[in-house]
């Protein structure tokens, strides 16, 4: 098993960003909004209904979901937002860990801690692995192999966003409790307890800023070396994120001469997305905040001159438009587009006039064009 170098991700992400900045993007509603019409009848008074109605997820079996096309776009956008926040504020670097955790890396106390929630498999050589419920063991092993200097001049921050696995006794869609779930995980390494304490405070503040920027009401549960960020979605209390001061629990083998102190920080990305959608909903669906708008404009008239629309609304060359090329009644298509919260919906472009709906203001407008 191997973990990819953080510099590799930086180079790839930079190249992708440069390429995308010169591409005019048009996406097909027939694909992006696939499955949305199946849930038009659902009311918006329950979180699990909201995820279906907005086209985020589809239920497969107990504790298992599929991300639908629009949901995948939103979760990718949110993941990028969260990752960028920690890159900008901490200089954190992205890594990628395997989902298989060798049994030999997990201590007996940790096995007892997770108990029956561990998924386990055995390979052809009778070696046992766990589907990773968390990654403290793996990141500690990586840091040990890399030969980190005993006295860290500054903290090391490494993160990944990946699936985690837990055999929940009672999976619950309403409580957003699944057997497979997407987590943002950040790990920090320090030369002193004081350095860890300072980073812990800084990272907790970033959590608060994320909640504030998305207008999510959160409350904190503070216990010794642990901090939970909680919110209420519907009638359920949901944990959005947690922070742990792990001290030297996982880092004893990194250095024989000096202690290395570790912190672990997680954010449930689907839970965060659900909280955002719940906070930004109205009677028609959701009004996506700017940070999550994957499409600035949706176009219902497939015969529209898209190049003309780009000029009329002064769109950036990299801003994606959604071309709603689905079959069906105009009123049904408009209802779907309002439900998913695309900020601007172009209804028609004819006779020198563009007619559109401003979703955030819930008002219709017209603009002349030539």
Coordinates of N, CA and C in Angstrom, one line a residue, residues 22 35 60 76 101 205 217 233 240 251 256 259 294 305 328 343 357:
X22 N -10.2 28.2 -18.9 CA -10.3 28.6 -20.3 C -11.3 27.7 -21.0
X35 N -33.2 11.6 -12.3 CA -33.9 11.1 -11.1 C -34.6 12.1 -10.3
X60 N -30.1 2.9 -1.2 CA -29.8 1.6 -1.8 C -30.3 0.5 -0.9
X76 N -18.8 17.5 -4.3 CA -17.4 17.9 -4.8 C -17.1 19.3 -4.5
X101 N -7.1 -1.2 6.1 CA -6.2 -1.0 7.2 C -5.7 -2.3 7.7
X205 N -11.6 27.4 15.5 CA -12.1 28.6 15.0 C -12.4 28.5 13.5
X217 N -26.6 27.1 12.5 CA -26.5 27.2 14.0 C -25.9 26.0 14.6
X233 N -31.0 19.2 12.7 CA -31.6 19.1 11.4 C -32.9 18.4 11.5
X240 N -21.6 17.4 13.3 CA -21.1 17.8 12.0 C -19.6 17.6 12.0
X251 N 1.8 8.1 18.4 CA 3.1 8.6 17.9 C 4.3 8.1 18.7
X256 N 12.4 8.1 19.1 CA 12.9 7.5 20.4 C 13.4 8.6 21.4
X259 N 9.2 13.4 22.1 CA 7.7 13.2 22.0 C 7.2 13.9 20.8
X294 N -23.0 25.3 -8.3 CA -22.2 24.7 -9.3 C -22.6 25.2 -10.7
X305 N -29.3 31.1 -27.8 CA -28.0 31.3 -28.2 C -27.1 31.5 -26.9
X328 N -40.6 16.9 -21.2 CA -41.5 17.2 -20.1 C -42.1 18.5 -20.2
X343 N -29.3 29.8 -9.2 CA -29.6 31.2 -9.0 C -30.4 31.9 -10.1
X357 N -35.8 34.0 -14.4 CA -36.2 34.0 -13.0 C -34.9 34.1 -12.1

